[in-house]
mmCIF file of C-alpha atoms and ligand atoms in Angstrom:
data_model
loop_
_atom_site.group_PDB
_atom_site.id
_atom_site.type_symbol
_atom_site.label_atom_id
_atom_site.label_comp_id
_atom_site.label_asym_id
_atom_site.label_seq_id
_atom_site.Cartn_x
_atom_site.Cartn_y
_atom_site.Cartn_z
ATOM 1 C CA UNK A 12 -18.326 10.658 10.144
ATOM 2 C CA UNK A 13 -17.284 14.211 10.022
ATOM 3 C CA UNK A 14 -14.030 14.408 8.499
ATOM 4 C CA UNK A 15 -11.882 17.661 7.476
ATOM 5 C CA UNK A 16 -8.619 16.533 4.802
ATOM 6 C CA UNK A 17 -5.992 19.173 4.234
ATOM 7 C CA UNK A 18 -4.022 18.708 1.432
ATOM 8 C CA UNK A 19 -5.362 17.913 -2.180
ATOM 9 C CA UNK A 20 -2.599 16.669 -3.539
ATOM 10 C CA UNK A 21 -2.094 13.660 -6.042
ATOM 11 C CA UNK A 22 -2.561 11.280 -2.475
ATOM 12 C CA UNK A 23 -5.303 13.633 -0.345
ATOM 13 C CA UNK A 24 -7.621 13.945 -3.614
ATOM 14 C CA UNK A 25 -7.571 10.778 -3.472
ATOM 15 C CA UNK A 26 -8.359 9.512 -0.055
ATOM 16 C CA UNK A 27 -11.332 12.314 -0.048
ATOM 17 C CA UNK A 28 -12.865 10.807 -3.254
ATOM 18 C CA UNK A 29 -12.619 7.463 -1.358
ATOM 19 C CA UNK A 30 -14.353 8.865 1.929
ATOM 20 C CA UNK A 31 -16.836 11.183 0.071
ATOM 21 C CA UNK A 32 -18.183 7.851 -2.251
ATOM 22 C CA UNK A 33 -18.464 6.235 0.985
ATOM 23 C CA UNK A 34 -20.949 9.245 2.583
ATOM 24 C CA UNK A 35 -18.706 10.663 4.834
ATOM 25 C CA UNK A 36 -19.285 14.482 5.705
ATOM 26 C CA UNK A 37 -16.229 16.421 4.260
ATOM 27 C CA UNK A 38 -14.764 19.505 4.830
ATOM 28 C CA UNK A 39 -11.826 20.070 2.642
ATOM 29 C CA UNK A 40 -9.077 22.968 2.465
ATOM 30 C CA UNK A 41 -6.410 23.385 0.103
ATOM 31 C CA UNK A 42 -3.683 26.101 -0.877
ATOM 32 C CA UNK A 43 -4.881 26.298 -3.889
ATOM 33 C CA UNK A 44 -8.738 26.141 -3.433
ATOM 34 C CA UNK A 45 -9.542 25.916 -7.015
ATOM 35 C CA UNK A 46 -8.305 21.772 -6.651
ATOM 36 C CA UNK A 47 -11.469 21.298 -4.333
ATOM 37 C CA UNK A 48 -13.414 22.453 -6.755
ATOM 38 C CA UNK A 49 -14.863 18.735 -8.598
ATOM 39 C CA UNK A 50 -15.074 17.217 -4.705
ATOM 40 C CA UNK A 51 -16.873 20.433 -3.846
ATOM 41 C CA UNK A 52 -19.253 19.697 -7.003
ATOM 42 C CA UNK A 53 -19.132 16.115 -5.716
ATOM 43 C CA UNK A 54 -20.670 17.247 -1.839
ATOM 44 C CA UNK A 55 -18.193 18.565 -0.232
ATOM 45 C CA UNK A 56 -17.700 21.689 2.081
ATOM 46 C CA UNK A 57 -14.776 24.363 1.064
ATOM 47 C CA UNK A 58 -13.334 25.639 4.440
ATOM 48 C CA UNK A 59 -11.862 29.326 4.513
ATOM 49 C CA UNK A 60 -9.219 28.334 6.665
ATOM 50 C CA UNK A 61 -7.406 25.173 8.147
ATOM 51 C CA UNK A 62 -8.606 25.449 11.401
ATOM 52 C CA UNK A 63 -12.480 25.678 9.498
ATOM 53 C CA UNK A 64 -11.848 22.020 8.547
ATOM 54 C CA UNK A 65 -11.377 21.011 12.469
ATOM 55 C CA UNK A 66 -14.994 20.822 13.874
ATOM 56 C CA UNK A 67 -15.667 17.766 13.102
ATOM 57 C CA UNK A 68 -14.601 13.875 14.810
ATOM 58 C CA UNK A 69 -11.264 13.887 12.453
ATOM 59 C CA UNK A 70 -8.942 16.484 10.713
ATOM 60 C CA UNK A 71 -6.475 14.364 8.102
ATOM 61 C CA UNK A 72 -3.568 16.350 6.949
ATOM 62 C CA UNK A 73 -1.926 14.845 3.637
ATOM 63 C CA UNK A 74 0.479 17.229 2.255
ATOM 64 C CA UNK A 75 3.778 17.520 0.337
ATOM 65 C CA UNK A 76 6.280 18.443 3.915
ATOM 66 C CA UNK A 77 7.589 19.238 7.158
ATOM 67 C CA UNK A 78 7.375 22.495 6.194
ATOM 68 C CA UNK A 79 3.559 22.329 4.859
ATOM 69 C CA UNK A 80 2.495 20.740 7.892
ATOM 70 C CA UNK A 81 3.864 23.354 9.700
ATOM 71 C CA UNK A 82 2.321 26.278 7.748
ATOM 72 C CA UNK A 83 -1.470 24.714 8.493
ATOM 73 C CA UNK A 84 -0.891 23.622 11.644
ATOM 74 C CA UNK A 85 0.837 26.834 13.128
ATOM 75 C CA UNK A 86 0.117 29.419 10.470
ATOM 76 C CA UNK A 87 -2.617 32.121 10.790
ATOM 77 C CA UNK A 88 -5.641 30.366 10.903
ATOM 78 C CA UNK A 89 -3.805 27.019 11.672
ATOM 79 C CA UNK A 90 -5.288 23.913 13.019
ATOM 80 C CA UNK A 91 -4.288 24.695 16.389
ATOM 81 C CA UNK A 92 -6.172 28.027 16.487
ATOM 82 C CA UNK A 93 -8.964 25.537 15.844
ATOM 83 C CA UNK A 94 -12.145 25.889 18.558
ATOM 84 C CA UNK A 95 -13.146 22.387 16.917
ATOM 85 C CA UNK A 96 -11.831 18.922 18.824
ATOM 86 C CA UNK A 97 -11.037 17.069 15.823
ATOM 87 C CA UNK A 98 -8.161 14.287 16.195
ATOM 88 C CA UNK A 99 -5.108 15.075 13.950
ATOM 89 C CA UNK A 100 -4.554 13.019 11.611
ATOM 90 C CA UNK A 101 -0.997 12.830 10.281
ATOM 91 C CA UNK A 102 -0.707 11.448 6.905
ATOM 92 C CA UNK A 103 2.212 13.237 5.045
ATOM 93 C CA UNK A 104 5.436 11.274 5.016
ATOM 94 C CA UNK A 105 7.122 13.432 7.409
ATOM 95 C CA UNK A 106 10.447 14.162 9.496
ATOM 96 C CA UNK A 107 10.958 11.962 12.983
ATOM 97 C CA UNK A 108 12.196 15.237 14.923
ATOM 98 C CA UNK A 109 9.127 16.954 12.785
ATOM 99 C CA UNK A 110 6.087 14.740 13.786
ATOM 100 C CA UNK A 111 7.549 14.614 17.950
ATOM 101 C CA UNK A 112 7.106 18.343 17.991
ATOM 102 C CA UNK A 113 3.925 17.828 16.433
ATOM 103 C CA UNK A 114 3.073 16.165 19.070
ATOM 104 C CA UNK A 115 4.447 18.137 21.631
ATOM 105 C CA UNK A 116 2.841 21.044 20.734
ATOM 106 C CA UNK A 117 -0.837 19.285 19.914
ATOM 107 C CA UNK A 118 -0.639 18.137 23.909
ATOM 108 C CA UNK A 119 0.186 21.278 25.097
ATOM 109 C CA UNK A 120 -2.760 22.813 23.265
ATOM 110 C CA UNK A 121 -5.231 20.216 24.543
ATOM 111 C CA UNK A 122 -5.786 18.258 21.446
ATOM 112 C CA UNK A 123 -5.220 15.017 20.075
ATOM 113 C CA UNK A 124 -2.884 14.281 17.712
ATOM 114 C CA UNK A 125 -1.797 11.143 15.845
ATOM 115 C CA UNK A 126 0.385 9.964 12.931
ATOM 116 C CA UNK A 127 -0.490 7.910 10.015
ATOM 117 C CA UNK A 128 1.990 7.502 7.294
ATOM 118 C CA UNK A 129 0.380 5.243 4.256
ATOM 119 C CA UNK A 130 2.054 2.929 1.410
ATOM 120 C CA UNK A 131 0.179 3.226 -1.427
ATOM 121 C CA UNK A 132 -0.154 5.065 -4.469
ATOM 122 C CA UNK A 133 -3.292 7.402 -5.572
ATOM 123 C CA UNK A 134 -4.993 5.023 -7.519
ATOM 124 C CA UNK A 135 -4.960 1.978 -4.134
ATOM 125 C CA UNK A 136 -5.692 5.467 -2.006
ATOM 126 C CA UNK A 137 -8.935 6.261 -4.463
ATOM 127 C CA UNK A 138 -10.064 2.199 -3.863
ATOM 128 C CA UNK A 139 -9.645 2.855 0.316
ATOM 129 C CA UNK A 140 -7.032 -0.013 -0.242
ATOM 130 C CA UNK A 141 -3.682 1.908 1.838
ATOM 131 C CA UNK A 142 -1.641 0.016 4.042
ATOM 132 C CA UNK A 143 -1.803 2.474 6.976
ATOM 133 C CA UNK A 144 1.324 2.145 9.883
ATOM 134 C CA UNK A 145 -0.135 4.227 12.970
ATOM 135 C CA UNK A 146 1.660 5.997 16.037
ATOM 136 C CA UNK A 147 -0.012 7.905 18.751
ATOM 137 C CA UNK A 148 -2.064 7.998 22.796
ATOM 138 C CA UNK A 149 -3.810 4.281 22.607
ATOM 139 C CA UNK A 150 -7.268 6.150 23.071
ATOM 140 C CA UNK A 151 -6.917 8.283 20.290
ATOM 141 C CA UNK A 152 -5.633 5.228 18.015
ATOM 142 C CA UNK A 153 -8.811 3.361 19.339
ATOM 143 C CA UNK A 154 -11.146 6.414 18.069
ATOM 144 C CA UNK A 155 -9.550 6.671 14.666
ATOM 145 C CA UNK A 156 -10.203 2.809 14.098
ATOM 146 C CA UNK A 157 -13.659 3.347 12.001
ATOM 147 C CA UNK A 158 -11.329 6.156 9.954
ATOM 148 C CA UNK A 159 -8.644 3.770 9.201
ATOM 149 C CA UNK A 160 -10.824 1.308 8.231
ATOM 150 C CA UNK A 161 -11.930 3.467 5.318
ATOM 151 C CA UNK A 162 -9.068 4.147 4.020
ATOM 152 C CA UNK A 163 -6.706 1.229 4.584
ATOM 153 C CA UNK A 164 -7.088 -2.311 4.006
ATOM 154 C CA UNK A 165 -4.767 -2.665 7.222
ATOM 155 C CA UNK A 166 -3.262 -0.572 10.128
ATOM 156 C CA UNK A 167 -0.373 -1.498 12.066
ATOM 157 C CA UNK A 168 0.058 -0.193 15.078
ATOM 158 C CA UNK A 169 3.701 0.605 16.027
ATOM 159 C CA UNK A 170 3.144 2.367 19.219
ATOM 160 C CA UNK A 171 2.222 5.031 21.199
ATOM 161 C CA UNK A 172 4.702 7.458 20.118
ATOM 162 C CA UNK A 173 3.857 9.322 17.079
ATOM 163 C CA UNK A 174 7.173 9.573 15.545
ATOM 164 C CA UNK A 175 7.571 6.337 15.467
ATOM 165 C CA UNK A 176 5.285 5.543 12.573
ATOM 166 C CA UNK A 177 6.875 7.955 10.221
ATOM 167 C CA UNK A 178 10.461 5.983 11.481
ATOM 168 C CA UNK A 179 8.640 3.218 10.166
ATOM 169 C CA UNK A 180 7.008 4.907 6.997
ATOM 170 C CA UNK A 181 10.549 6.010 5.946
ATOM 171 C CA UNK A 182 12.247 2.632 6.649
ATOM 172 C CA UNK A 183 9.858 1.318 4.102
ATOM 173 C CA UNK A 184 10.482 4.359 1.617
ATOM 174 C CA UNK A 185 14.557 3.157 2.148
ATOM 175 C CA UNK A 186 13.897 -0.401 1.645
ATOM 176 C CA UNK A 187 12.060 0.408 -1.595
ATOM 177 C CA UNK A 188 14.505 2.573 -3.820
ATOM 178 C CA UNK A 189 17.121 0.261 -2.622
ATOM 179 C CA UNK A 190 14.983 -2.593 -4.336
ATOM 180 C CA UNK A 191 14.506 -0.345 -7.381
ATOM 181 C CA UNK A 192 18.376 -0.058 -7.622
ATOM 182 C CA UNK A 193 19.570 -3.646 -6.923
ATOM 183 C CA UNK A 194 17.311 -4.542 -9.424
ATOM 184 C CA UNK A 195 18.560 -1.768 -12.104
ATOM 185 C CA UNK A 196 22.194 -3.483 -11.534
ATOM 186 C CA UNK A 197 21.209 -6.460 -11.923
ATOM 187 C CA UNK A 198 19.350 -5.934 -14.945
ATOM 188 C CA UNK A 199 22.256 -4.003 -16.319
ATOM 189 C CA UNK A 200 24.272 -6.716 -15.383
ATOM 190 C CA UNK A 201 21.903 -9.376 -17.216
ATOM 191 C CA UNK A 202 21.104 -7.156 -20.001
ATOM 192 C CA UNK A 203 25.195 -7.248 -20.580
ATOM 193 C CA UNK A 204 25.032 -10.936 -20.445
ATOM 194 C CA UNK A 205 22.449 -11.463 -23.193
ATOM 195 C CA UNK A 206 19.796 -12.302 -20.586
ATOM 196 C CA UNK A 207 16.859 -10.057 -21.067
ATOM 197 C CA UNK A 208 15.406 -7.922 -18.358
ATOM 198 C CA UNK A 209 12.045 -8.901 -18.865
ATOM 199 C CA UNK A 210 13.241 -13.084 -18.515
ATOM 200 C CA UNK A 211 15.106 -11.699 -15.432
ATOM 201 C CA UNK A 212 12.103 -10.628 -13.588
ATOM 202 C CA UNK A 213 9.860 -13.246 -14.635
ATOM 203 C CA UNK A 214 12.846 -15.698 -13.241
ATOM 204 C CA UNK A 215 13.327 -14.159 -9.820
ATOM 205 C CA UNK A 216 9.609 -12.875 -9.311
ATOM 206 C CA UNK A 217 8.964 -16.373 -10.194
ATOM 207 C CA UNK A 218 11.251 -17.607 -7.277
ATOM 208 C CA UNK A 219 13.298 -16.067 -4.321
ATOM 209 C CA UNK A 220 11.546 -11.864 -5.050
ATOM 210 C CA UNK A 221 7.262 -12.691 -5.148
ATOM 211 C CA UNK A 222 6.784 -9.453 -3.740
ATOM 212 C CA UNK A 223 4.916 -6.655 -4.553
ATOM 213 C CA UNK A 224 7.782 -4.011 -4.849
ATOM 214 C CA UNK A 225 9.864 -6.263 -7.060
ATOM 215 C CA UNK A 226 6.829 -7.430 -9.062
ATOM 216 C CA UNK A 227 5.069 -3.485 -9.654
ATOM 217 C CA UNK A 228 8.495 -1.717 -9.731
ATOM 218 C CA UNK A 229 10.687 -4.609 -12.374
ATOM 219 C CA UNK A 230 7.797 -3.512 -14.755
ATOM 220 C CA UNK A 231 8.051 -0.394 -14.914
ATOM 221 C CA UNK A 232 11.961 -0.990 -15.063
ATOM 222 C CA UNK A 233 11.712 -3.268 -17.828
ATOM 223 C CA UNK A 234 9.125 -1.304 -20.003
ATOM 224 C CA UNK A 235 11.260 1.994 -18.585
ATOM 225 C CA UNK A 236 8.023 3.528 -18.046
ATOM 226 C CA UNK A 237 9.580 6.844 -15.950
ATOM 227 C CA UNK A 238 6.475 8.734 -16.703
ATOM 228 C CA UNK A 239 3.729 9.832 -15.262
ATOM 229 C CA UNK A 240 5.403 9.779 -12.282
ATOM 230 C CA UNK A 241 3.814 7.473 -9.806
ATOM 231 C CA UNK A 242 5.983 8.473 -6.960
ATOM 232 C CA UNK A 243 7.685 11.907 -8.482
ATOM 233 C CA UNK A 244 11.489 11.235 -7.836
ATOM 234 C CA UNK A 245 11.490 15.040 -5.766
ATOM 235 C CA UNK A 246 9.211 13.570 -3.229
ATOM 236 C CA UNK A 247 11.354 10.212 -2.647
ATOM 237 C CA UNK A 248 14.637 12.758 -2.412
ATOM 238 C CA UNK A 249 12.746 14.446 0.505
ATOM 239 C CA UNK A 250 11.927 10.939 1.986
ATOM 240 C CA UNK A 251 15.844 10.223 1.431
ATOM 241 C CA UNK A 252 16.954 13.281 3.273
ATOM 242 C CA UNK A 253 13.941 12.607 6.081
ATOM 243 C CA UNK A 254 16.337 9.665 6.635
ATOM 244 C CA UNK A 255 19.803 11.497 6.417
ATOM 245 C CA UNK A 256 18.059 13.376 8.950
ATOM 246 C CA UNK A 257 17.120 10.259 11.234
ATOM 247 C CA UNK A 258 20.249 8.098 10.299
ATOM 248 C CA UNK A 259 22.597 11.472 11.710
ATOM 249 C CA UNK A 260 20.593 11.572 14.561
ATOM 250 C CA UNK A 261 20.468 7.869 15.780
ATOM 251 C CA UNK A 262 24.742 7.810 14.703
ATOM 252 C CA UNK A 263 23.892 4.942 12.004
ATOM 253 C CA UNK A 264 25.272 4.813 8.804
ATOM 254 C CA UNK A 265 23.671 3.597 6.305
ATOM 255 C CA UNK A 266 26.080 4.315 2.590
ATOM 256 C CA UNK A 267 23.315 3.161 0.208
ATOM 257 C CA UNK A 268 21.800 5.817 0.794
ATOM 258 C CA UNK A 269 24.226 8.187 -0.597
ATOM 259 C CA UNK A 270 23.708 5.928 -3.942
ATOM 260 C CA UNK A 271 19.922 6.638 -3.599
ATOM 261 C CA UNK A 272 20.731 10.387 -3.260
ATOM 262 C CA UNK A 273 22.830 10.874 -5.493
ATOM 263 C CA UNK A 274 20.811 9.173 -8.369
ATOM 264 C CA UNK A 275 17.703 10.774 -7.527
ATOM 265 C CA UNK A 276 19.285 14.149 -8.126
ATOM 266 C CA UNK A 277 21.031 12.640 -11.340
ATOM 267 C CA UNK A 278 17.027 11.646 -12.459
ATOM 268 C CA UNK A 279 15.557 15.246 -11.176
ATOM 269 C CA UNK A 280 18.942 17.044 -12.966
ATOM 270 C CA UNK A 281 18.916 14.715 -16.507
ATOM 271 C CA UNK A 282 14.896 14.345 -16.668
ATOM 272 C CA UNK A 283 12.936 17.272 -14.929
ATOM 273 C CA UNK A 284 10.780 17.464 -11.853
ATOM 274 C CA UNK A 285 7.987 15.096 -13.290
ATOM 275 C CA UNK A 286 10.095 12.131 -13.273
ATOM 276 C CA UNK A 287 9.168 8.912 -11.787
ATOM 277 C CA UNK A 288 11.747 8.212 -8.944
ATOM 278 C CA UNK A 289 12.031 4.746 -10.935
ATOM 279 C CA UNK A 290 14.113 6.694 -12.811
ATOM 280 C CA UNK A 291 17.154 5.874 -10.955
ATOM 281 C CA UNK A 292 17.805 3.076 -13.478
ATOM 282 C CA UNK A 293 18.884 5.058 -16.086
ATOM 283 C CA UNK A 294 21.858 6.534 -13.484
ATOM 284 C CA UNK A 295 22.900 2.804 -13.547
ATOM 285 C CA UNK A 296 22.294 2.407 -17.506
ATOM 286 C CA UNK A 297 24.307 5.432 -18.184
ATOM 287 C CA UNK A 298 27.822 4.251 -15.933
ATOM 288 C CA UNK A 299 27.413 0.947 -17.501
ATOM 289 C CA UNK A 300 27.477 2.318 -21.071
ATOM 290 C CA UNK A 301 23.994 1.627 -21.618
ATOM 291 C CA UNK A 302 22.557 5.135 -22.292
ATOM 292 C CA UNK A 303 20.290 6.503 -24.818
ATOM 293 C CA UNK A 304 20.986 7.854 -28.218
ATOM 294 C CA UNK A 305 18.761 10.884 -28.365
ATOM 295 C CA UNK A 306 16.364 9.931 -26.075
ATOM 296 C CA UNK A 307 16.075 6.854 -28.134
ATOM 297 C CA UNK A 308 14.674 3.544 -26.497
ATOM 298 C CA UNK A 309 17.716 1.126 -26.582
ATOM 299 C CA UNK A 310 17.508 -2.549 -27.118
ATOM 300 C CA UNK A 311 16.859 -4.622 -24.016
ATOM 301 C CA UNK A 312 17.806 -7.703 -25.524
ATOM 302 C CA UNK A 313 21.010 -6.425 -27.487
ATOM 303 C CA UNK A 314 24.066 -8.294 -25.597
ATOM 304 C CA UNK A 315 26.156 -4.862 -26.486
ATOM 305 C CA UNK A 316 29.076 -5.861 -25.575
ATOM 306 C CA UNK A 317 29.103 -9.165 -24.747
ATOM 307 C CA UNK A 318 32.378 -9.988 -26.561
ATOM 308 C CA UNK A 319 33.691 -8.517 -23.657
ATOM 309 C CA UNK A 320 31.628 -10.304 -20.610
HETATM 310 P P1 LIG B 404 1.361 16.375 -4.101
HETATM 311 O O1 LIG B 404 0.435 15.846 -5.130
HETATM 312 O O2 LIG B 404 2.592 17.108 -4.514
HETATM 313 O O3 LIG B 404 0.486 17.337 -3.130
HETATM 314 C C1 LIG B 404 1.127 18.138 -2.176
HETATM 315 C C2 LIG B 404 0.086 18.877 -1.341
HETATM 316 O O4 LIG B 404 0.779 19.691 -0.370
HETATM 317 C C3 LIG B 404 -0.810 19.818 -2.140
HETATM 318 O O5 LIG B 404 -2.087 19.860 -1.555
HETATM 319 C C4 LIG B 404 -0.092 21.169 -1.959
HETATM 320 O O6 LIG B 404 -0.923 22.282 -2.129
HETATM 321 C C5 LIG B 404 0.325 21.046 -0.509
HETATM 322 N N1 LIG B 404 1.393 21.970 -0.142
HETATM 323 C C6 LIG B 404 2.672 21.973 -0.591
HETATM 324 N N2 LIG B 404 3.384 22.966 0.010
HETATM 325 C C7 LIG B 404 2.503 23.606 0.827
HETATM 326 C C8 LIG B 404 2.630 24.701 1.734
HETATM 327 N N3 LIG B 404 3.803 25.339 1.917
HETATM 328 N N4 LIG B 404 1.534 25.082 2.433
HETATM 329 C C9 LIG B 404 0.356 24.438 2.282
HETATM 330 N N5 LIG B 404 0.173 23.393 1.437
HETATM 331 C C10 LIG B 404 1.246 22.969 0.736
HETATM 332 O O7 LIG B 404 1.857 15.211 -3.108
HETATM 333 P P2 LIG B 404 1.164 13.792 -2.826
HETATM 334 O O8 LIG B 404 1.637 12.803 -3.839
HETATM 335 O O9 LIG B 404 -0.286 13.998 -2.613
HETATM 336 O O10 LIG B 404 1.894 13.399 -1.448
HETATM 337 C C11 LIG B 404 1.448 13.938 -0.212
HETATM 338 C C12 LIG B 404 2.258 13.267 0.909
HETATM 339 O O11 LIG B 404 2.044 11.851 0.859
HETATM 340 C C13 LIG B 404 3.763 13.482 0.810
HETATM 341 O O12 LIG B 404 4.313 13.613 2.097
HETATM 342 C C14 LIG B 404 4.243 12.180 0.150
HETATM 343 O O13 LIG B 404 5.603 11.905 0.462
HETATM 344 C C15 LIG B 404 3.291 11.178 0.750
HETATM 345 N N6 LIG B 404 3.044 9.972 -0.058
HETATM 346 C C16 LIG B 404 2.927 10.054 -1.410
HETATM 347 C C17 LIG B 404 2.666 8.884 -2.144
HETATM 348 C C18 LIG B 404 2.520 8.933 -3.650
HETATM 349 O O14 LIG B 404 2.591 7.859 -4.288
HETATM 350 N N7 LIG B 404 2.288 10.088 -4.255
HETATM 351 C C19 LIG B 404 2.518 7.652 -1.485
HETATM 352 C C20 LIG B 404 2.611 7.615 -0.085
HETATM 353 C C21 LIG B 404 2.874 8.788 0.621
HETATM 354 P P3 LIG B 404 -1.121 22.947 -3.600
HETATM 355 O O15 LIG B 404 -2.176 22.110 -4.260
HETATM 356 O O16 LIG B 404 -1.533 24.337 -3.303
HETATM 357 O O17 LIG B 404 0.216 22.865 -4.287
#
């Protein structure tokens, strides 16, 4: 296949090391061309301009924003100033309002357009191993099939408006900070008790929580491994205000999401922009009495004050 990604990023480096080492024709374009430059040495093309990376069967945009998208799509020498009939491929975690004018405006130009939010991190993205949910015209779904099979090891559809795939794709992003911080109070609340962290985890992964997100996430809680950022707290803000955005509009409130907020800022504020998002524990550590000395690791098995349990 011919395939143009935008967007070399931590995520779109990734997915075009995983399409390249499968022999896929790549045209790549970044905002800062010099990141292209060990794919480049690796076989693929450097395009002058967005629209450049079009001619070929897909375009895949993975970048940090709304506002990102925007600039490639509808900038100077934006995708759809493109004489190429590439399908769009939407892969940034994105705004609902956002990826329906997307949409509105592909259609009115003639071309195809589709979005494709992923879970994953980099390193599942570099093994083709993304769990891709997928929105768009059934036809142009059906074409992008041999794509997604590349880099996912399952699509969902969710239907044939685009929008409704990043709805989905920040759902998920919802459901999984609130999982990080239930499971930061409650392993405050253990630690308190005497119970360890680490027997905490093993206890309720063991049991009622086998899943993924408590199992990869209680880890990196327990060994408070906040960096290198996985998922940099800054993007999962922006996912949290993507649904502010969504929650205002649809008239549903949702108040753990203010919690979310409000200790991703605390992590960003307290820890720098690097942080993991995972972070958020230490916003729960801190009101409990639990924080550092210093920077210094503190006990998880110290029952600090459990006089007074
Ligand atoms: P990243 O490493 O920060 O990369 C961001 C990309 O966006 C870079 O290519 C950057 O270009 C580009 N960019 C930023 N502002 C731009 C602008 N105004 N105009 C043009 N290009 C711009 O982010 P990432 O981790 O790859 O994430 C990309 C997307 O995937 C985000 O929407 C994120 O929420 C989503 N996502 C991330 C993960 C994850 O674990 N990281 C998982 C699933 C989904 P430069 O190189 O020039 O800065």
């Amino acid at each position: 296949m011919d395939i143009g990604v935008i967007g070399l990023g931590h995520m779109g480096s990734a997915i075009a090391r995983n399409l390249l080492s499968a022999g896929h024709r790549l045209t790549l374009w970044n905002r800062s061309p010099e990141k292209a430059r060990p794919l480049v040495d690796a076989g693929a093309a450097l395009a002058e301009h967005p629209a450049d990376a079009a001619d070929g069967d897909f375009v895949i945009t993975m970048l940090a924003d709304d506002r990102a998208v925007d600039a490639v799509v509808r900038g100077d020498g934006g995708l759809l100033s493109s004489a190429g009939g590439a399908v769009h491929v939407s892969m940034s975690t994105i705004g609902t309002p956002f990826a329906a004018r997307l949409a509105r405006a592909h259609a009115e130009a003639g071309r195809r357009f589709v979005s494709a939010p992923v879970f994953g991190r980099p390193d599942i993205a570099l093994s083709g191993g993304l769990f891709i949910a997928a929105a768009g015209p059934p036809a142009d779904l059906a074409a992008c099939q041999p794509l997604f099979e590349e880099i996912g090891r399952r699509v969902f559809i969710v239907g044939a408006a685009p929008e409704t795939a990043n709805l989905v794709k920040l759902c998920g992003n919802f459901m999984m900070l609130s999982a990080i911080e239930a499971m930061a109070e409650a392993m405050a609340l253990a630690e308190r008790g005497g119970v360890a962290p680490a027997t905490l985890l093993d206890i309720l992964t063991g049991t009622q929580f086998d899943a993924p997100v408590y199992r990869n996430y209680g880890a990196i809680l327990v060994e408070r491994r906040f960096r290198p950022a996985g998922f940099p707290a800054p993007l999962a803000l922006k996912d949290m205000d993507l649904v502010d955005d969504a929650a205002g509009a649809a008239r549903v409130p949702m108040p753990v999401l203010g919690i979310l907020r409000d200790h991703l800022l605390t992590a960003i504020a307290r820890d720098g922009e690097d942080v993991d998002c995972t972070a958020i524990a230490e916003s729960v550590a801190a009101a409990a009495g639990m924080a550092d000395e210093a920077g210094a690791p503190r006990s998880r098995n110290a029952p600090a004050r459990l006089a007074a349990v």
